[in-house]
Amino acid sequence: NAGVTQTPKFRVLKTGQSMTLLCAQDMNHEYMYWYRQDPGMGLRLIHYSVGEGTTAKGEVPDGYNVSRLKKQNFLLGLESAAPSQTSVYFCASTPPPTGLGISGNTIYFGEGSWLTVV
Amino acid sequence: GQSLEQPSEVTAVEGAIVQINCTYQTSGFYGLSWYQQHDGGAPTFLSYNALDGLEETGRFSSFLSRSDSYGYLLLQELQMKDSASYFCALDTGRRALTFGSGTRLQVQP
């Protein structure tokens, strides 16, 4: 069982280049998220999706776009990369809330994608 | 918006008990979560408090007091492998999380 898989794991971009990060989950989860984590800080939510064909902005959406064409995939795009977007990017997924049980509240994270913009 | 405050570092010895506090400011939330993250790794879920009180999961317990805007994570019988960063996070709806800056726990022999 792969869980949440992110591609690529490492990437170096030049300023102004574009790229797409792919997140794939095999747990049939409805909700998916993209976070970024800068050194010594907590994660910050970029965009999220509560189902196929839906997306919503998080705390730091500027400079990013997302798409959820298939339930199992959530794509994060950088149209024109900037050095400020150098970060570690984490994808996550979870089922919709089912109540107060722990199993309904666990969020599963991918292993991260290290992106450097020079 | 939301904000969370945690101590930046905590040191404890193997076998001891340590408490990591989290205070927050928010206009509303569904629950308080705790995550563990080892250097270079992904965050992993530890606990979720939707209601006030104590939740226990093995060696880890988490507490929430909505009236005090306060929560904590309690780690018992500390092991070397518990050395990691610990984050509290508010669930602001649809499981979208706002994270604190993290507490780095160092367990010494």
PDB file of C-alpha atoms in Angstrom:
ATOM      1  CA  ASN A   1       0.000   0.000   0.000  1.00  0.00           C
ATOM      2  CA  ALA A   2       1.766   3.156  -1.237  1.00  0.00           C
ATOM      3  CA  GLY A   3      -0.346   5.731   0.679  1.00  0.00           C
ATOM      4  CA  VAL A   4       0.494   9.277  -0.494  1.00  0.00           C
ATOM      5  CA  THR A   5       3.165   9.528  -3.186  1.00  0.00           C
ATOM      6  CA  GLN A   6       4.769  12.762  -4.362  1.00  0.00           C
ATOM      7  CA  THR A   7       6.672  13.266  -7.621  1.00  0.00           C
ATOM      8  CA  PRO A   8       9.384  14.515  -8.026  1.00  0.00           C
ATOM      9  CA  LYS A   9      11.215  14.260  -4.717  1.00  0.00           C
ATOM     10  CA  PHE A  10      13.895  16.805  -5.609  1.00  0.00           C
ATOM     11  CA  ARG A  11      13.986  19.552  -8.247  1.00  0.00           C
ATOM     12  CA  VAL A  12      16.080  22.608  -9.017  1.00  0.00           C
ATOM     13  CA  LEU A  13      14.410  25.308 -11.091  1.00  0.00           C
ATOM     14  CA  LYS A  14      15.615  28.545 -12.580  1.00  0.00           C
ATOM     15  CA  THR A  15      13.679  31.716 -11.820  1.00  0.00           C
ATOM     16  CA  GLY A  16      10.799  32.057 -14.235  1.00  0.00           C
ATOM     17  CA  GLN A  17      10.541  28.364 -15.118  1.00  0.00           C
ATOM     18  CA  SER A  18       7.342  26.443 -14.600  1.00  0.00           C
ATOM     19  CA  MET A  19       6.784  23.012 -13.109  1.00  0.00           C
ATOM     20  CA  THR A  20       4.129  20.714 -11.713  1.00  0.00           C
ATOM     21  CA  LEU A  21       4.249  18.617  -8.570  1.00  0.00           C
ATOM     22  CA  LEU A  22       2.134  15.479  -8.618  1.00  0.00           C
ATOM     23  CA  CYS A  23       0.461  13.956  -5.587  1.00  0.00           C
ATOM     24  CA  ALA A  24      -1.185  10.565  -5.852  1.00  0.00           C
ATOM     25  CA  GLN A  25      -3.052   8.694  -3.116  1.00  0.00           C
ATOM     26  CA  ASP A  26      -4.398   5.159  -3.237  1.00  0.00           C
ATOM     27  CA  MET A  27      -6.653   5.331  -0.168  1.00  0.00           C
ATOM     28  CA  ASN A  28      -9.742   6.674  -1.977  1.00  0.00           C
ATOM     29  CA  HIS A  29      -9.649   9.834   0.134  1.00  0.00           C
ATOM     30  CA  GLU A  30     -11.928  12.749  -0.722  1.00  0.00           C
ATOM     31  CA  TYR A  31      -9.826  15.523   0.813  1.00  0.00           C
ATOM     32  CA  MET A  32      -6.362  16.450  -0.421  1.00  0.00           C
ATOM     33  CA  TYR A  33      -3.985  19.303   0.506  1.00  0.00           C
ATOM     34  CA  TRP A  34      -0.754  20.984  -0.491  1.00  0.00           C
ATOM     35  CA  TYR A  35       1.440  22.535   2.229  1.00  0.00           C
ATOM     36  CA  ARG A  36       4.838  24.189   2.157  1.00  0.00           C
ATOM     37  CA  GLN A  37       7.382  24.132   4.952  1.00  0.00           C
ATOM     38  CA  ASP A  38      10.242  26.605   5.214  1.00  0.00           C
ATOM     39  CA  PRO A  39      13.266  25.917   7.455  1.00  0.00           C
ATOM     40  CA  GLY A  40      12.465  26.014  11.169  1.00  0.00           C
ATOM     41  CA  MET A  41       8.788  26.686  10.587  1.00  0.00           C
ATOM     42  CA  GLY A  42       5.502  24.885  10.618  1.00  0.00           C
ATOM     43  CA  LEU A  43       3.605  23.872   7.515  1.00  0.00           C
ATOM     44  CA  ARG A  44       1.458  26.439   5.724  1.00  0.00           C
ATOM     45  CA  LEU A  45      -1.542  25.488   3.608  1.00  0.00           C
ATOM     46  CA  ILE A  46      -1.325  26.488  -0.060  1.00  0.00           C
ATOM     47  CA  HIS A  47      -4.467  24.983  -1.632  1.00  0.00           C
ATOM     48  CA  TYR A  48      -6.791  22.117  -0.882  1.00  0.00           C
ATOM     49  CA  SER A  49      -9.566  20.076  -2.461  1.00  0.00           C
ATOM     50  CA  VAL A  50     -12.594  18.399  -0.927  1.00  0.00           C
ATOM     51  CA  GLY A  51     -13.412  16.306  -3.974  1.00  0.00           C
ATOM     52  CA  GLU A  52     -12.784  15.666  -7.641  1.00  0.00           C
ATOM     53  CA  GLY A  53     -13.148  18.873  -9.650  1.00  0.00           C
ATOM     54  CA  THR A  54     -13.029  21.177  -6.593  1.00  0.00           C
ATOM     55  CA  THR A  55     -10.224  23.368  -5.265  1.00  0.00           C
ATOM     56  CA  ALA A  56      -9.942  26.092  -2.631  1.00  0.00           C
ATOM     57  CA  LYS A  57      -7.299  28.567  -1.498  1.00  0.00           C
ATOM     58  CA  GLY A  58      -5.397  28.146   1.715  1.00  0.00           C
ATOM     59  CA  GLU A  59      -3.200  30.501   3.702  1.00  0.00           C
ATOM     60  CA  VAL A  60      -0.494  31.138   1.052  1.00  0.00           C
ATOM     61  CA  PRO A  61      -1.979  30.522  -2.443  1.00  0.00           C
ATOM     62  CA  ASP A  62      -0.246  33.278  -4.435  1.00  0.00           C
ATOM     63  CA  GLY A  63       2.035  32.025  -7.194  1.00  0.00           C
ATOM     64  CA  TYR A  64       0.498  28.531  -7.214  1.00  0.00           C
ATOM     65  CA  ASN A  65      -2.315  26.819  -9.081  1.00  0.00           C
ATOM     66  CA  VAL A  66      -3.868  23.398  -8.493  1.00  0.00           C
ATOM     67  CA  SER A  67      -6.083  20.908 -10.259  1.00  0.00           C
ATOM     68  CA  ARG A  68      -8.011  17.822  -9.116  1.00  0.00           C
ATOM     69  CA  LEU A  69      -9.166  16.172 -12.331  1.00  0.00           C
ATOM     70  CA  LYS A  70      -9.114  12.695 -10.815  1.00  0.00           C
ATOM     71  CA  LYS A  71      -9.971  11.782  -7.240  1.00  0.00           C
ATOM     72  CA  GLN A  72      -6.640  10.120  -6.610  1.00  0.00           C
ATOM     73  CA  ASN A  73      -4.451  12.936  -7.971  1.00  0.00           C
ATOM     74  CA  PHE A  74      -3.829  16.518  -6.834  1.00  0.00           C
ATOM     75  CA  LEU A  75      -1.458  18.628  -8.926  1.00  0.00           C
ATOM     76  CA  LEU A  76       0.390  21.748  -7.738  1.00  0.00           C
ATOM     77  CA  GLY A  77       1.693  24.093 -10.434  1.00  0.00           C
ATOM     78  CA  LEU A  78       4.199  26.905 -10.332  1.00  0.00           C
ATOM     79  CA  GLU A  79       3.725  29.023 -13.464  1.00  0.00           C
ATOM     80  CA  SER A  80       6.754  31.297 -12.984  1.00  0.00           C
ATOM     81  CA  ALA A  81       9.003  30.096 -10.170  1.00  0.00           C
ATOM     82  CA  ALA A  82      10.571  32.621  -7.779  1.00  0.00           C
ATOM     83  CA  PRO A  83      13.365  32.141  -5.217  1.00  0.00           C
ATOM     84  CA  SER A  84      10.766  32.750  -2.474  1.00  0.00           C
ATOM     85  CA  GLN A  85       9.141  29.480  -3.511  1.00  0.00           C
ATOM     86  CA  THR A  86      12.198  27.490  -2.464  1.00  0.00           C
ATOM     87  CA  SER A  87      10.719  25.165   0.130  1.00  0.00           C
ATOM     88  CA  VAL A  88       9.716  21.632   0.991  1.00  0.00           C
ATOM     89  CA  TYR A  89       6.268  20.802  -0.312  1.00  0.00           C
ATOM     90  CA  PHE A  90       4.047  18.231   1.381  1.00  0.00           C
ATOM     91  CA  CYS A  91       0.886  16.710   0.020  1.00  0.00           C
ATOM     92  CA  ALA A  92      -1.678  15.202   2.358  1.00  0.00           C
ATOM     93  CA  SER A  93      -4.982  13.374   2.161  1.00  0.00           C
ATOM     94  CA  THR A  94      -7.772  12.327   4.503  1.00  0.00           C
ATOM     95  CA  PRO A  95     -11.301  10.983   4.404  1.00  0.00           C
ATOM     96  CA  PRO A  96     -14.113  13.442   5.200  1.00  0.00           C
ATOM     97  CA  PRO A  97     -14.873  13.845   8.914  1.00  0.00           C
ATOM     98  CA  THR A  98     -16.763  10.856  10.277  1.00  0.00           C
ATOM     99  CA  GLY A  99     -17.100  11.910  13.893  1.00  0.00           C
ATOM    100  CA  LEU A 100     -14.834  12.005  16.874  1.00  0.00           C
ATOM    101  CA  GLY A 101     -12.946   8.800  16.273  1.00  0.00           C
ATOM    102  CA  ILE A 102      -9.245   9.026  15.570  1.00  0.00           C
ATOM    103  CA  SER A 103      -9.534   7.125  12.313  1.00  0.00           C
ATOM    104  CA  GLY A 104     -11.743   9.849  10.905  1.00  0.00           C
ATOM    105  CA  ASN A 105      -9.310  12.559  11.853  1.00  0.00           C
ATOM    106  CA  THR A 106      -5.956  11.169  10.729  1.00  0.00           C
ATOM    107  CA  ILE A 107      -4.283  13.067   7.910  1.00  0.00           C
ATOM    108  CA  TYR A 108      -1.703  11.177   5.872  1.00  0.00           C
ATOM    109  CA  PHE A 109       1.285  13.073   4.497  1.00  0.00           C
ATOM    110  CA  GLY A 110       3.546  12.283   1.578  1.00  0.00           C
ATOM    111  CA  GLU A 111       7.322  12.180   2.010  1.00  0.00           C
ATOM    112  CA  GLY A 112       7.833  15.708   0.665  1.00  0.00           C
ATOM    113  CA  SER A 113       9.247  17.358  -2.447  1.00  0.00           C
ATOM    114  CA  TRP A 114      12.357  19.508  -2.063  1.00  0.00           C
ATOM    115  CA  LEU A 115      12.218  22.419  -4.498  1.00  0.00           C
ATOM    116  CA  THR A 116      15.036  24.932  -4.999  1.00  0.00           C
ATOM    117  CA  VAL A 117      14.581  27.986  -7.223  1.00  0.00           C
ATOM    118  CA  VAL A 118      17.824  29.692  -8.246  1.00  0.00           C
TER     119      VAL A 118
ATOM    120  CA  GLY B   1      -6.862  34.505  11.302  1.00  0.00           C
ATOM    121  CA  GLN B   2      -5.307  31.965  13.578  1.00  0.00           C
ATOM    122  CA  SER B   3      -2.034  31.855  15.474  1.00  0.00           C
ATOM    123  CA  LEU B   4      -0.421  29.222  17.675  1.00  0.00           C
ATOM    124  CA  GLU B   5       2.498  29.501  20.061  1.00  0.00           C
ATOM    125  CA  GLN B   6       4.762  26.686  21.222  1.00  0.00           C
ATOM    126  CA  PRO B   7       8.139  26.663  22.953  1.00  0.00           C
ATOM    127  CA  SER B   8      10.914  26.410  20.380  1.00  0.00           C
ATOM    128  CA  GLU B   9      12.947  23.754  22.213  1.00  0.00           C
ATOM    129  CA  VAL B  10      12.534  21.286  25.064  1.00  0.00           C
ATOM    130  CA  THR B  11      15.158  18.936  26.496  1.00  0.00           C
ATOM    131  CA  ALA B  12      14.450  15.879  28.627  1.00  0.00           C
ATOM    132  CA  VAL B  13      16.146  12.636  29.648  1.00  0.00           C
ATOM    133  CA  GLU B  14      15.310   9.142  28.559  1.00  0.00           C
ATOM    134  CA  GLY B  15      12.517   7.589  30.636  1.00  0.00           C
ATOM    135  CA  ALA B  16      11.181  10.944  31.803  1.00  0.00           C
ATOM    136  CA  ILE B  17       7.870  12.674  31.101  1.00  0.00           C
ATOM    137  CA  VAL B  18       7.701  15.880  29.065  1.00  0.00           C
ATOM    138  CA  GLN B  19       4.860  18.274  28.346  1.00  0.00           C
ATOM    139  CA  ILE B  20       4.767  20.494  25.270  1.00  0.00           C
ATOM    140  CA  ASN B  21       2.353  23.395  25.557  1.00  0.00           C
ATOM    141  CA  CYS B  22       0.405  25.124  22.812  1.00  0.00           C
ATOM    142  CA  THR B  23      -1.595  28.329  23.151  1.00  0.00           C
ATOM    143  CA  TYR B  24      -3.679  29.632  20.316  1.00  0.00           C
ATOM    144  CA  GLN B  25      -5.808  32.485  19.064  1.00  0.00           C
ATOM    145  CA  THR B  26      -8.643  31.773  16.662  1.00  0.00           C
ATOM    146  CA  SER B  27     -12.144  32.871  15.758  1.00  0.00           C
ATOM    147  CA  GLY B  28     -13.249  29.258  15.592  1.00  0.00           C
ATOM    148  CA  PHE B  29     -11.968  25.754  15.083  1.00  0.00           C
ATOM    149  CA  TYR B  30     -13.054  22.139  15.089  1.00  0.00           C
ATOM    150  CA  GLY B  31     -10.162  20.527  16.889  1.00  0.00           C
ATOM    151  CA  LEU B  32      -6.506  20.637  17.900  1.00  0.00           C
ATOM    152  CA  SER B  33      -4.079  18.137  16.379  1.00  0.00           C
ATOM    153  CA  TRP B  34      -0.526  17.131  17.205  1.00  0.00           C
ATOM    154  CA  TYR B  35       2.070  15.918  14.708  1.00  0.00           C
ATOM    155  CA  GLN B  36       5.573  14.505  15.026  1.00  0.00           C
ATOM    156  CA  GLN B  37       8.235  15.196  12.429  1.00  0.00           C
ATOM    157  CA  HIS B  38      11.753  13.761  12.346  1.00  0.00           C
ATOM    158  CA  ASP B  39      14.445  15.700  10.494  1.00  0.00           C
ATOM    159  CA  GLY B  40      13.965  15.279   6.750  1.00  0.00           C
ATOM    160  CA  GLY B  41      10.757  13.332   7.231  1.00  0.00           C
ATOM    161  CA  ALA B  42       7.041  13.811   6.802  1.00  0.00           C
ATOM    162  CA  PRO B  43       4.717  14.881   9.617  1.00  0.00           C
ATOM    163  CA  THR B  44       2.947  11.951  11.232  1.00  0.00           C
ATOM    164  CA  PHE B  45      -0.344  12.177  13.101  1.00  0.00           C
ATOM    165  CA  LEU B  46      -0.263  11.733  16.883  1.00  0.00           C
ATOM    166  CA  SER B  47      -3.600  12.904  18.260  1.00  0.00           C
ATOM    167  CA  TYR B  48      -6.724  14.995  17.745  1.00  0.00           C
ATOM    168  CA  ASN B  49      -8.814  16.706  20.412  1.00  0.00           C
ATOM    169  CA  ALA B  50     -12.262  17.786  19.289  1.00  0.00           C
ATOM    170  CA  LEU B  51     -13.568  18.150  22.836  1.00  0.00           C
ATOM    171  CA  ASP B  52     -12.083  19.494  26.041  1.00  0.00           C
ATOM    172  CA  GLY B  53     -10.206  16.967  28.091  1.00  0.00           C
ATOM    173  CA  LEU B  54      -7.527  14.346  27.808  1.00  0.00           C
ATOM    174  CA  GLU B  55      -7.030  11.888  24.936  1.00  0.00           C
ATOM    175  CA  GLU B  56      -4.629   9.015  25.536  1.00  0.00           C
ATOM    176  CA  THR B  57      -2.868   6.948  22.879  1.00  0.00           C
ATOM    177  CA  GLY B  58      -0.173   4.695  24.249  1.00  0.00           C
ATOM    178  CA  ARG B  59       2.732   6.764  25.587  1.00  0.00           C
ATOM    179  CA  PHE B  60       1.223   9.973  24.196  1.00  0.00           C
ATOM    180  CA  SER B  61      -1.617  12.008  25.660  1.00  0.00           C
ATOM    181  CA  SER B  62      -3.091  15.277  24.483  1.00  0.00           C
ATOM    182  CA  PHE B  63      -5.214  17.799  26.308  1.00  0.00           C
ATOM    183  CA  LEU B  64      -7.450  20.636  25.177  1.00  0.00           C
ATOM    184  CA  SER B  65      -9.109  23.468  27.095  1.00  0.00           C
ATOM    185  CA  ARG B  66     -11.183  25.670  24.799  1.00  0.00           C
ATOM    186  CA  SER B  67     -11.968  28.125  27.589  1.00  0.00           C
ATOM    187  CA  ASP B  68      -8.225  28.712  28.157  1.00  0.00           C
ATOM    188  CA  SER B  69      -7.247  28.518  24.431  1.00  0.00           C
ATOM    189  CA  TYR B  70      -4.650  25.999  25.489  1.00  0.00           C
ATOM    190  CA  GLY B  71      -3.553  22.480  24.799  1.00  0.00           C
ATOM    191  CA  TYR B  72      -0.616  20.246  25.504  1.00  0.00           C
ATOM    192  CA  LEU B  73       1.031  17.050  24.381  1.00  0.00           C
ATOM    193  CA  LEU B  74       2.339  14.744  27.092  1.00  0.00           C
ATOM    194  CA  LEU B  75       5.002  12.191  26.239  1.00  0.00           C
ATOM    195  CA  GLN B  76       5.712   9.496  28.835  1.00  0.00           C
ATOM    196  CA  GLU B  77       8.578   7.021  29.169  1.00  0.00           C
ATOM    197  CA  LEU B  78      10.671   9.047  26.765  1.00  0.00           C
ATOM    198  CA  GLN B  79      12.817   7.130  24.303  1.00  0.00           C
ATOM    199  CA  MET B  80      15.703   8.356  22.165  1.00  0.00           C
ATOM    200  CA  LYS B  81      13.549   7.874  19.063  1.00  0.00           C
ATOM    201  CA  ASP B  82      11.147  10.526  20.405  1.00  0.00           C
ATOM    202  CA  SER B  83      13.748  13.196  19.546  1.00  0.00           C
ATOM    203  CA  ALA B  84      11.907  15.128  16.835  1.00  0.00           C
ATOM    204  CA  SER B  85       9.884  18.271  16.228  1.00  0.00           C
ATOM    205  CA  TYR B  86       6.311  18.382  17.492  1.00  0.00           C
ATOM    206  CA  PHE B  87       3.661  20.625  16.000  1.00  0.00           C
ATOM    207  CA  CYS B  88       0.247  21.618  17.257  1.00  0.00           C
ATOM    208  CA  ALA B  89      -2.277  22.507  14.568  1.00  0.00           C
ATOM    209  CA  LEU B  90      -5.798  23.900  14.510  1.00  0.00           C
ATOM    210  CA  ASP B  91      -8.417  22.250  12.300  1.00  0.00           C
ATOM    211  CA  THR B  92     -10.264  25.256  10.870  1.00  0.00           C
ATOM    212  CA  GLY B  93     -12.702  23.206   8.836  1.00  0.00           C
ATOM    213  CA  ARG B  94     -12.509  20.509   6.176  1.00  0.00           C
ATOM    214  CA  ARG B  95      -9.413  19.285   7.998  1.00  0.00           C
ATOM    215  CA  ALA B  96      -7.450  22.321   6.734  1.00  0.00           C
ATOM    216  CA  LEU B  97      -4.717  22.814   9.334  1.00  0.00           C
ATOM    217  CA  THR B  98      -2.981  25.908  10.681  1.00  0.00           C
ATOM    218  CA  PHE B  99       0.305  24.833  12.256  1.00  0.00           C
ATOM    219  CA  GLY B 100       2.393  26.271  15.050  1.00  0.00           C
ATOM    220  CA  SER B 101       6.115  26.792  14.481  1.00  0.00           C
ATOM    221  CA  GLY B 102       7.008  23.576  16.234  1.00  0.00           C
ATOM    222  CA  THR B 103       8.857  22.447  19.349  1.00  0.00           C
ATOM    223  CA  ARG B 104      12.138  20.625  18.938  1.00  0.00           C
ATOM    224  CA  LEU B 105      12.414  17.886  21.559  1.00  0.00           C
ATOM    225  CA  GLN B 106      15.838  16.567  22.390  1.00  0.00           C
ATOM    226  CA  VAL B 107      15.947  13.386  24.460  1.00  0.00           C
ATOM    227  CA  GLN B 108      19.236  12.830  26.247  1.00  0.00           C
ATOM    228  CA  PRO B 109      20.508   9.491  27.600  1.00  0.00           C
TER     229      PRO B 109
END
